[in-house]
GROMACS .gro file of C-alpha atoms in nm:
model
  402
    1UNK     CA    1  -0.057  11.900  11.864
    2UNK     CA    2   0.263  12.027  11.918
    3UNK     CA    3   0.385  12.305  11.706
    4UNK     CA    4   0.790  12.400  11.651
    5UNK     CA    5   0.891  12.753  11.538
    6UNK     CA    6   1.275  12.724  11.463
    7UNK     CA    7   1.504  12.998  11.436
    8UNK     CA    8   1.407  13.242  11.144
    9UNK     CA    9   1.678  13.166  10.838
   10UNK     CA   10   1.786  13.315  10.511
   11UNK     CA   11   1.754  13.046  10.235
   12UNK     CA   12   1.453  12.971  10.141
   13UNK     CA   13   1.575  12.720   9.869
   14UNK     CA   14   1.772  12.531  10.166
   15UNK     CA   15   1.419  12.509  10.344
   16UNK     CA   16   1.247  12.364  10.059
   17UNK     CA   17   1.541  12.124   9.921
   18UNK     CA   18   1.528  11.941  10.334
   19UNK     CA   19   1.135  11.947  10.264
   20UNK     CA   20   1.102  11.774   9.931
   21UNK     CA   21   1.431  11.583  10.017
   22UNK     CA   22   1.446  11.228  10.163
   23UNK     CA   23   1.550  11.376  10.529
   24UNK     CA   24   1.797  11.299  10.787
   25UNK     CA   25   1.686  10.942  10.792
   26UNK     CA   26   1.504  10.890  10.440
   27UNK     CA   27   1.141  10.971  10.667
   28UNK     CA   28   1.042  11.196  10.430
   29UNK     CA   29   0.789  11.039  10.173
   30UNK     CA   30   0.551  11.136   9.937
   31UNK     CA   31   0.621  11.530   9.999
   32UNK     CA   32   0.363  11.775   9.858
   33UNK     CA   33   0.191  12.086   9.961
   34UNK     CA   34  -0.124  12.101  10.124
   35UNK     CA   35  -0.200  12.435  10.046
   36UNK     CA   36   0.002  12.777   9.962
   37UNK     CA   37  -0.111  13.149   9.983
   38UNK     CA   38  -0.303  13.178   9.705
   39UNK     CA   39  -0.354  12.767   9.626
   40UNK     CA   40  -0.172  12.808   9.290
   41UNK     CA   41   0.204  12.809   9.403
   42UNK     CA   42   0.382  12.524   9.196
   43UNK     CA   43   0.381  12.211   9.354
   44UNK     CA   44   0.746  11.993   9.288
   45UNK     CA   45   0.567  11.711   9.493
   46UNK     CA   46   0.255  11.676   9.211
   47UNK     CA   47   0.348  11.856   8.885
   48UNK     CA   48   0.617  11.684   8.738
   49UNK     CA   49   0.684  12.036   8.540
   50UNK     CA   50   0.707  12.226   8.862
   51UNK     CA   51   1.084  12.268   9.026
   52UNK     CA   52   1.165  12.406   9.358
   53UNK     CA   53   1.354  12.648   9.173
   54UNK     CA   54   1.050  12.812   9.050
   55UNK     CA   55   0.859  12.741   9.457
   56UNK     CA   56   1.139  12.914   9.575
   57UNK     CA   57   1.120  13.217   9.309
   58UNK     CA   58   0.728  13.235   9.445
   59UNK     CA   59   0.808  13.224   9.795
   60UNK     CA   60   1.079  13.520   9.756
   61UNK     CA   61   0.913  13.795   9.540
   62UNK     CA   62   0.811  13.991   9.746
   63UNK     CA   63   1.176  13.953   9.941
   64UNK     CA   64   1.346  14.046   9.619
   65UNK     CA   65   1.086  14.341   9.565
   66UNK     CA   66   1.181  14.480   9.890
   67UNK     CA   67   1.549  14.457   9.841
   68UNK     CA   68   1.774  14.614  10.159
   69UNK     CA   69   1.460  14.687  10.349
   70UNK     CA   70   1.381  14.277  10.349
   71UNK     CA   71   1.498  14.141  10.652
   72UNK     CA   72   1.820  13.934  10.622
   73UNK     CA   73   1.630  13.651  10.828
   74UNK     CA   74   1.291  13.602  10.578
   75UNK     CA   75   1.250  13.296  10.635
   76UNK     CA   76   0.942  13.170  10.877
   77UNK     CA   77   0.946  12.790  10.922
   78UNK     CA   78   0.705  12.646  11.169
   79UNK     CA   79   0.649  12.256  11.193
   80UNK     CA   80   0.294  12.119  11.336
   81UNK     CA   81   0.278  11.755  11.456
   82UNK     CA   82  -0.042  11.577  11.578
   83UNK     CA   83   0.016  11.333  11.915
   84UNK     CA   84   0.102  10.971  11.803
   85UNK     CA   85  -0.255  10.842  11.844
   86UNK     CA   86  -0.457  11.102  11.701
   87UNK     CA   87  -0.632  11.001  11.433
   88UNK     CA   88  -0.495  11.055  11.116
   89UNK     CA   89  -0.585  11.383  10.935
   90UNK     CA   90  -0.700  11.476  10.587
   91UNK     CA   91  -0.497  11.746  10.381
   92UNK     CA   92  -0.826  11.954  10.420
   93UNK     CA   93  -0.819  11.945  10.744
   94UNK     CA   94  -0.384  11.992  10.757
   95UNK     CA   95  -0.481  12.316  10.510
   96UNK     CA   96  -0.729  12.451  10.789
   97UNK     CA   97  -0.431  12.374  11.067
   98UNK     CA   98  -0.190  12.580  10.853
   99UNK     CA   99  -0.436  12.907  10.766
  100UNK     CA  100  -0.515  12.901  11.155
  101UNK     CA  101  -0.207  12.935  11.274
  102UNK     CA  102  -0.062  13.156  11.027
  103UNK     CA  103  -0.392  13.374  11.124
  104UNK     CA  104  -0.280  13.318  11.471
  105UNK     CA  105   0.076  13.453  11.451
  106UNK     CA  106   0.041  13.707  11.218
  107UNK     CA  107   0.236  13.611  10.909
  108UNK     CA  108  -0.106  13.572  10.716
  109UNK     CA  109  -0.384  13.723  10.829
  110UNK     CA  110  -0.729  13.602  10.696
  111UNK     CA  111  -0.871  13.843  10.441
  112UNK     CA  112  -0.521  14.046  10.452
  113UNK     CA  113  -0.466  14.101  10.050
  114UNK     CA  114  -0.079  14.165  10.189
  115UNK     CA  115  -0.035  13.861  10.374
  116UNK     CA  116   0.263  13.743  10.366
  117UNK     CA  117   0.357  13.391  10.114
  118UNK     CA  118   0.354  13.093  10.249
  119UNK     CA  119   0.297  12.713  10.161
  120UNK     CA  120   0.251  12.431  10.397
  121UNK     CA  121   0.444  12.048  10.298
  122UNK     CA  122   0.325  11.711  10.356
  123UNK     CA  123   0.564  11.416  10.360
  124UNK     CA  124   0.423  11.227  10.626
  125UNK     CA  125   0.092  11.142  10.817
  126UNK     CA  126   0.120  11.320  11.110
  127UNK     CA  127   0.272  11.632  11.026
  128UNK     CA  128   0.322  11.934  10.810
  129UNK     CA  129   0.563  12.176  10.789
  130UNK     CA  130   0.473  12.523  10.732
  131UNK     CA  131   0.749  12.755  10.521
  132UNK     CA  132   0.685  13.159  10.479
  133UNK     CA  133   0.858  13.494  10.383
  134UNK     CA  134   0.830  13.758  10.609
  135UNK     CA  135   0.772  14.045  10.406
  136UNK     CA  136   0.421  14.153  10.291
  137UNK     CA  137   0.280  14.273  10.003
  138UNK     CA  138   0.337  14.634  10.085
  139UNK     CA  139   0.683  14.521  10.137
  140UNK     CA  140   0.686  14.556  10.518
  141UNK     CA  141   0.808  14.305  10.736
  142UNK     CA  142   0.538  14.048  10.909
  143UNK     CA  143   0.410  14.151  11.251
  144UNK     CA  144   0.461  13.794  11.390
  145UNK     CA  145   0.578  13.900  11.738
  146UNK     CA  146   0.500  13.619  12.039
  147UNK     CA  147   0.444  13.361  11.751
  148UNK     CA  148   0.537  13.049  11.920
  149UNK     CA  149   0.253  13.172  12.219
  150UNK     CA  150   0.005  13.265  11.993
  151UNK     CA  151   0.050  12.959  11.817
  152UNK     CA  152  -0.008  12.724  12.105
  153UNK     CA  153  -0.342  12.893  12.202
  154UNK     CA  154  -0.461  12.836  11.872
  155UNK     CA  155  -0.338  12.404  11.910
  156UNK     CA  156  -0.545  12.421  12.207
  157UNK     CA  157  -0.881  12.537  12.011
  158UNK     CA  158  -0.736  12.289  11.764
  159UNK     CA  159  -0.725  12.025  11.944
  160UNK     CA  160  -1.040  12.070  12.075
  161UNK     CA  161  -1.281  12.132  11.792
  162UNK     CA  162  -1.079  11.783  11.601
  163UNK     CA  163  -1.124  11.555  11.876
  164UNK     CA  164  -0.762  11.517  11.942
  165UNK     CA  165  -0.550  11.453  12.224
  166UNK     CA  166  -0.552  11.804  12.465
  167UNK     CA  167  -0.120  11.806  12.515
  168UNK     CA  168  -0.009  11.918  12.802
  169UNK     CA  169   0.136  12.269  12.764
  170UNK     CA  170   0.419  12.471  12.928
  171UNK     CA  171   0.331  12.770  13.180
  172UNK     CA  172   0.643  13.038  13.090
  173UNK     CA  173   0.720  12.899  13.487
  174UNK     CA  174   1.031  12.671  13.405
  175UNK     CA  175   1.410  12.753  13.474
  176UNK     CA  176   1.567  12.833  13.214
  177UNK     CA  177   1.749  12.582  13.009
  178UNK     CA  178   2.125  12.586  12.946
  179UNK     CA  179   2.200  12.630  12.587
  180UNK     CA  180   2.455  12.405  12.390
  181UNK     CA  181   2.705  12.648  12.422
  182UNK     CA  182   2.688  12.657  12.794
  183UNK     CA  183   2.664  12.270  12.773
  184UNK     CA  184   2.961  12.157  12.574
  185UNK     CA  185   3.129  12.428  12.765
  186UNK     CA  186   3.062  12.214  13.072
  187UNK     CA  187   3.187  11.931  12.877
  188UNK     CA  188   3.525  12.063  12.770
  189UNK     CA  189   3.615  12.210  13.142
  190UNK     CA  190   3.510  11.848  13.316
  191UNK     CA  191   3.199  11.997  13.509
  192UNK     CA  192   2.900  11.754  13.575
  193UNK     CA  193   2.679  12.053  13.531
  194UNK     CA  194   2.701  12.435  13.333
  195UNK     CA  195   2.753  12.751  13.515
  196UNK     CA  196   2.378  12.833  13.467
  197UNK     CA  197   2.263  12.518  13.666
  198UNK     CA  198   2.524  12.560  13.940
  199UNK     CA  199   2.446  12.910  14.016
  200UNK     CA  200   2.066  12.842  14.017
  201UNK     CA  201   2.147  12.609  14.297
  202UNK     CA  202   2.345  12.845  14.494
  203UNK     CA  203   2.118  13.132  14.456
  204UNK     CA  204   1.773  12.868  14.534
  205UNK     CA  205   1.964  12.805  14.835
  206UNK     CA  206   2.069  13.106  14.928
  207UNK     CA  207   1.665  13.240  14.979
  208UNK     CA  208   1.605  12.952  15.126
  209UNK     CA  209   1.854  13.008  15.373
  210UNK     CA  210   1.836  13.399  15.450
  211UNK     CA  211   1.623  13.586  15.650
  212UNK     CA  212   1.733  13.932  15.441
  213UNK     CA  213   1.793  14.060  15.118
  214UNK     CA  214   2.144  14.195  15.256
  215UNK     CA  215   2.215  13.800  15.416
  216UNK     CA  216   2.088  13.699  15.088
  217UNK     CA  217   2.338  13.836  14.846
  218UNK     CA  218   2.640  13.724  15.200
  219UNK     CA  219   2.547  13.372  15.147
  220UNK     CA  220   2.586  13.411  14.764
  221UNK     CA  221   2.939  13.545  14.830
  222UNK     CA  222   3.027  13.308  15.074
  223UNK     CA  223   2.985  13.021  14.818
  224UNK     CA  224   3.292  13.165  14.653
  225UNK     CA  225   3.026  13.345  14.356
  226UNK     CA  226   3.004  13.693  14.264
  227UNK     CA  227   2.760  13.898  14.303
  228UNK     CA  228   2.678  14.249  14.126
  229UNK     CA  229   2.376  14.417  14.284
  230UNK     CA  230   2.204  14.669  14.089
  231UNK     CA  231   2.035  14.987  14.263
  232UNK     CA  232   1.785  15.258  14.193
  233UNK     CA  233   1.879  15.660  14.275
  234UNK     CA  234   1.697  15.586  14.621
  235UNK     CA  235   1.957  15.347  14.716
  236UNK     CA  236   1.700  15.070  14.748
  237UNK     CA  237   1.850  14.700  14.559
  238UNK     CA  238   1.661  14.680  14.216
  239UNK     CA  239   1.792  14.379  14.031
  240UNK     CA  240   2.112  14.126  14.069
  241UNK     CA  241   2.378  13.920  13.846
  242UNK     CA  242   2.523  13.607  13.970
  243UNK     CA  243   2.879  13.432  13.849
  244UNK     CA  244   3.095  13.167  13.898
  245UNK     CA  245   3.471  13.316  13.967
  246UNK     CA  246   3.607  13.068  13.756
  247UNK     CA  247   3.365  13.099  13.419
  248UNK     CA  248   3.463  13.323  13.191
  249UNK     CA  249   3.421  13.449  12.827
  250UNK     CA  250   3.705  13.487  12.546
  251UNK     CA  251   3.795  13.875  12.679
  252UNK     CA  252   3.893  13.720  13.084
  253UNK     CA  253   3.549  13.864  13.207
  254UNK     CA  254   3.256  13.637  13.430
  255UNK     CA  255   3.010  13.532  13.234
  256UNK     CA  256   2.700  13.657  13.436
  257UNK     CA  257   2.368  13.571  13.474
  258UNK     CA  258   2.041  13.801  13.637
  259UNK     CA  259   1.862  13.578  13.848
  260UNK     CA  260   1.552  13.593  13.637
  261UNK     CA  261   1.796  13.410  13.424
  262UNK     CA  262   1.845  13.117  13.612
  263UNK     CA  263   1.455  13.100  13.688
  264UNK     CA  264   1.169  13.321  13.686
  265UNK     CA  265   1.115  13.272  14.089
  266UNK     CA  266   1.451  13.395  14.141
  267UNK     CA  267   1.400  13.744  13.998
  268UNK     CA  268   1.538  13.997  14.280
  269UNK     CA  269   1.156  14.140  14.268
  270UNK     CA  270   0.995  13.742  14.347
  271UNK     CA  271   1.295  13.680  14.605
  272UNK     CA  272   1.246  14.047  14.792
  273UNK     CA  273   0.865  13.952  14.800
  274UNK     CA  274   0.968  13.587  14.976
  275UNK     CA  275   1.249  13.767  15.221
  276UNK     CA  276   1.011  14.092  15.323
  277UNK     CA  277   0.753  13.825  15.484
  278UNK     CA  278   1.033  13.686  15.667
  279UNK     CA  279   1.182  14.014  15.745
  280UNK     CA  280   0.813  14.128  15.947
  281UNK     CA  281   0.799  13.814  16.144
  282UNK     CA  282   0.863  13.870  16.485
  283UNK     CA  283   1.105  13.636  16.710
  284UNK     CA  284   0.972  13.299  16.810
  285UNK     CA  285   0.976  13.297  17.175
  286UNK     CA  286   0.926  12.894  17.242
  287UNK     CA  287   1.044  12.604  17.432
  288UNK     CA  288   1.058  12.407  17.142
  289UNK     CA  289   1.332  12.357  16.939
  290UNK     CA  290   1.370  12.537  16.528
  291UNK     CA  291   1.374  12.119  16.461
  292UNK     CA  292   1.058  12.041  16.660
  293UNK     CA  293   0.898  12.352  16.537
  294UNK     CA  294   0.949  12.258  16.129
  295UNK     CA  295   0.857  11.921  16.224
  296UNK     CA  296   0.521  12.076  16.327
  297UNK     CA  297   0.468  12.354  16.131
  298UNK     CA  298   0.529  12.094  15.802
  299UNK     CA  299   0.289  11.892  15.963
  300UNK     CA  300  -0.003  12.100  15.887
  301UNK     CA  301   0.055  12.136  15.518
  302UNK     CA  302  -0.165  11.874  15.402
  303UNK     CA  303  -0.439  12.021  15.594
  304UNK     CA  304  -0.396  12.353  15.433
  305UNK     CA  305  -0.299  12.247  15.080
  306UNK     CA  306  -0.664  12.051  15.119
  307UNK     CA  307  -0.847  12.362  15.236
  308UNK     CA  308  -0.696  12.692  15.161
  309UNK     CA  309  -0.723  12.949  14.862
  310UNK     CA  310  -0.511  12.870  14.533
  311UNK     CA  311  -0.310  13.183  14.677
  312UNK     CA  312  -0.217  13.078  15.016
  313UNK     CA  313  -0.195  12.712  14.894
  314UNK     CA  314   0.083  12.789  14.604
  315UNK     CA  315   0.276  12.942  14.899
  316UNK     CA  316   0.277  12.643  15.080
  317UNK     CA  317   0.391  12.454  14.815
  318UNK     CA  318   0.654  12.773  14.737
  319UNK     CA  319   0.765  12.688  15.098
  320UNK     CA  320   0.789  12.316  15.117
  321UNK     CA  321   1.014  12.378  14.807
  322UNK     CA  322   1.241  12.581  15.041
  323UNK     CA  323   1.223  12.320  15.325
  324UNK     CA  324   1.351  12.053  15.051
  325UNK     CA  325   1.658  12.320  14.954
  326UNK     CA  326   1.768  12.370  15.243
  327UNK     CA  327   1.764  12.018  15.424
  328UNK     CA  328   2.061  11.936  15.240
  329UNK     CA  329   2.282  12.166  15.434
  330UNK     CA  330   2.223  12.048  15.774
  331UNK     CA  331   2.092  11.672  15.687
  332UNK     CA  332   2.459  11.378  15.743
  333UNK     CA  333   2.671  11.361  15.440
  334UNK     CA  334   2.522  11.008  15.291
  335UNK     CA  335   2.162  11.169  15.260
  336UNK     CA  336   2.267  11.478  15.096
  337UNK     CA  337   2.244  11.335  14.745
  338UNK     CA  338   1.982  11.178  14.772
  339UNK     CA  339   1.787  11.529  14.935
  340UNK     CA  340   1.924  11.721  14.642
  341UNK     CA  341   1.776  11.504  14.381
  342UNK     CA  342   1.427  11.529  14.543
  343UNK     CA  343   1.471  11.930  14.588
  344UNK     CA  344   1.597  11.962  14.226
  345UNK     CA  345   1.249  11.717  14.109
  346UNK     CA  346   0.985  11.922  14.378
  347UNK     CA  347   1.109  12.258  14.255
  348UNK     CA  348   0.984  12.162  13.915
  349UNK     CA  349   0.652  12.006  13.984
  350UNK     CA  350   0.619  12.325  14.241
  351UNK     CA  351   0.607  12.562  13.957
  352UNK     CA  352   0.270  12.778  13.895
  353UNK     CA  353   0.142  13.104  13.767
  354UNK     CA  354  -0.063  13.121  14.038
  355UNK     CA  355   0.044  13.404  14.264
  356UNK     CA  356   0.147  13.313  14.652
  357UNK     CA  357   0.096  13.459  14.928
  358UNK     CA  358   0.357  13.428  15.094
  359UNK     CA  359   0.234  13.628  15.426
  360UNK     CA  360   0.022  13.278  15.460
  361UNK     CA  361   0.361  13.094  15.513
  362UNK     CA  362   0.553  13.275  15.769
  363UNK     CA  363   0.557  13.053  16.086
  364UNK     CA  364   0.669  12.750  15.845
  365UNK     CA  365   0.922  12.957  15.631
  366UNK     CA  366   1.107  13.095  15.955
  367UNK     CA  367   1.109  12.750  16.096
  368UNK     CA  368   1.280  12.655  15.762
  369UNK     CA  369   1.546  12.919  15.817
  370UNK     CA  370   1.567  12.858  16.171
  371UNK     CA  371   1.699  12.551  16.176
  372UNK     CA  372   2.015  12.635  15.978
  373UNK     CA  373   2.051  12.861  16.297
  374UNK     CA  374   2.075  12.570  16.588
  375UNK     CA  375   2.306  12.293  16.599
  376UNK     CA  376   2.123  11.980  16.450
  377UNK     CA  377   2.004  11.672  16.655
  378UNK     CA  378   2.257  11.409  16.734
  379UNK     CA  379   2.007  11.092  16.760
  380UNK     CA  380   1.867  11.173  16.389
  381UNK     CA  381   1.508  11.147  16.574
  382UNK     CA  382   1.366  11.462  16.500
  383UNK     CA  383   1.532  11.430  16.136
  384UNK     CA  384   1.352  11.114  16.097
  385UNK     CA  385   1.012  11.278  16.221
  386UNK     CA  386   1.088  11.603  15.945
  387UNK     CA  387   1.141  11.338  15.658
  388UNK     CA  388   0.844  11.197  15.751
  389UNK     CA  389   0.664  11.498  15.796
  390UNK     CA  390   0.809  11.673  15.437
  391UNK     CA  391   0.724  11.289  15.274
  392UNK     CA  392   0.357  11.316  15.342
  393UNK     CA  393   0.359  11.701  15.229
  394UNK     CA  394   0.495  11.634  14.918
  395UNK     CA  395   0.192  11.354  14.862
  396UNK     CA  396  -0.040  11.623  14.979
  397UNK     CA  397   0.114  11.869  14.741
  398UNK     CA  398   0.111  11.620  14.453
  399UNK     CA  399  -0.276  11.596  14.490
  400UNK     CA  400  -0.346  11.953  14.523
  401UNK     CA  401  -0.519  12.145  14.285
  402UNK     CA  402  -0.269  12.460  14.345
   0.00000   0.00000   0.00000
């Protein structure tokens, strides 16, 4: 079950008229509710003397009651669809679905005589939509904060206890996404991507490629992007924006973006963390060269993606993902493209809660940023033998339990 919270509104009448309406595409059918707050709210869907005037007078007494103190933004609207082969379910069973989750995310907590009002519509077989007012009966607002989370744990009991299909669910680890605003503004400058996605790259490369903090916010700068570092009293960095010199908002000024912005990994705290281990690692005092040295170091991943911790493992994984950013700078000019693409798709099936250690990594991670460092091989032999060595890592990493 998948369950969508939109954007809290201020018409409760506009809510109900799309509900009992024929919808975008006439797919509404047969709408009618499947239970309310107290089971007697008037039904337009079943009672042909019933009008959503008079749902919509229900739904907002409390609202009125409260007058100024209501919140502009009362209205809580929360749609809950079951996976396309589920088994169909009852409107018993929809009515349980809707008191669990309003339970769940506070609007209407069981056996609260102040809950807030609330009705849940049927118009088709393998959803509901759930419509309340945020303000309770002592005329406070709900206490719905983290909904959407709360929400999703209670799908996954859901899903469970029904016998439906367990969906795969979202771990707070993804980029973020550009909005619409950042996307047609992509669309109306010519740009192939928005600000947000470019940057990401730059600064995903950029820790890839530095072996300090301080080199770290140099390579940044040297893409042509500003930088505004943020410090504590101590002098020690603290937190980062990133922007592109040529986006900017209706007043002339960048439009910037903290690096926990652009991802969660790319926090200044989770990319200090990465750049410290590099920082401690002595010089490598070798024959062989930084190319020879990934090449070897990137062989052994499989072996320790198979064995190690959850810890150490996610920080192999953390590191192939750098191996794959950075290849691009260094590989000829008619693989780049290609390399990007497959660093863009690994850094999304590398993401995890799971905490690395990145201290497990070092050897491979300075090999990574070592080879940025010495000229690259003319024959394309050892580049060969580190595309075949990252290929196999990748398979390993697919497979791992990390």
């Amino acid at each position: 079950m998948i369950a969508n919270i939109v954007k809290p509104g201020h018409k409760t009448r506009g809510v109900l008229n799309y509900l009992y309406g024929p919808g975008r595409a006439n797919e509404h059918t047969d709408p009618y509710l499947v239970a309310s707050w107290d089971d007697f709210a008037p039904d337009p869907g079943r009672d042909p003397e019933a009008t959503l005037a008079q749902l919509t007078t229900a739904l907002d007494l409390r609202v009125k009651q409260a007058g100024d103190k209501a919140p502009r933004e009362h209205v809580w609207h929360c749609s809950v669809r079951a996976a396309p082969e589920d088994r169909p379910l009852s409107d018993e069973e929809w009515a349980a679905v809707a008191r669990r989750l309003l339970n769940a995310t506070g609007i209407a907590p069981d056996g609260d005589p102040d809950a807030c009002r609330w009705v849940a519509v049927r118009h088709a077989e393998d959803h509901i939509h759930i419509v309340a007012t945020k303000v309770r009966g002592d005329l406070r607002p709900s206490r719905n904060w983290n909904d959407f989370l709360r929400a999703d744990k209670e799908l996954v009991a859901i899903e469970k206890e029904y016998g439906l299909r367990q969906v795969p669910r979202g771990d707070r680890t993804a980029a973020k996404r550009p909005t619409r605003a950042e996307q047609e503004k992509a669309r109306r400058t010519g740009k192939a991507r928005t600000s947000r996605e470019h940057l990401r790259t730059i600064v995903r490369t950029a820790v890839s490629a530095a072996t300090t903090t301080a080199e770290f916010f140099r390579i940044i700068e040297g893409t042509g992007a500003l930088v505004d570092v943020q410090y504590f009293p101590s002098g020690d960095a603290r937190s980062y924006k990133v922007a592109l010199n040529d986006d900017t908002n209706a007043q002339g000024e960048p439009v910037w973006f903290s690096g926990s912005a652009l991802a969660p990994d790319l926090s200044y705290p989770k990319i200090a963390e990465r750049l410290t281990a590099t920082e401690a690692i002595p010089a490598v005092r070798t024959g062989a060269t930084a190319w020879r040295r990934l090449a070897l170091t990137v062989d052994q991943l499989p072996d320790h993606l198979a064995h190690d911790e959850d810890e150490a493992g996610q920080a192999h994984i953390t590191v192939l993902a750098e191996a794959l950013d950075t290849l691009p700078l260094v590989a000829p000019v008619g693989l780049r493209p290609q390399l990007v693409q497959a660093a863009t798709i690994f850094e999304r099936a590398a993401r995890s809660r799971i905490r690395a250690q990145h201290q497990q990594t070092q050897a491979t991670r300075c090999a990574v940023k070592a080879v940025l460092r010495e000229p690259a091989p003319q024959d394309g032999a050892l580049l060969t033998i580190v595309l075949d060595a990252l290929l196999l890592a990748v398979i390993a990493a697919q497979h791992s339990p990390t």
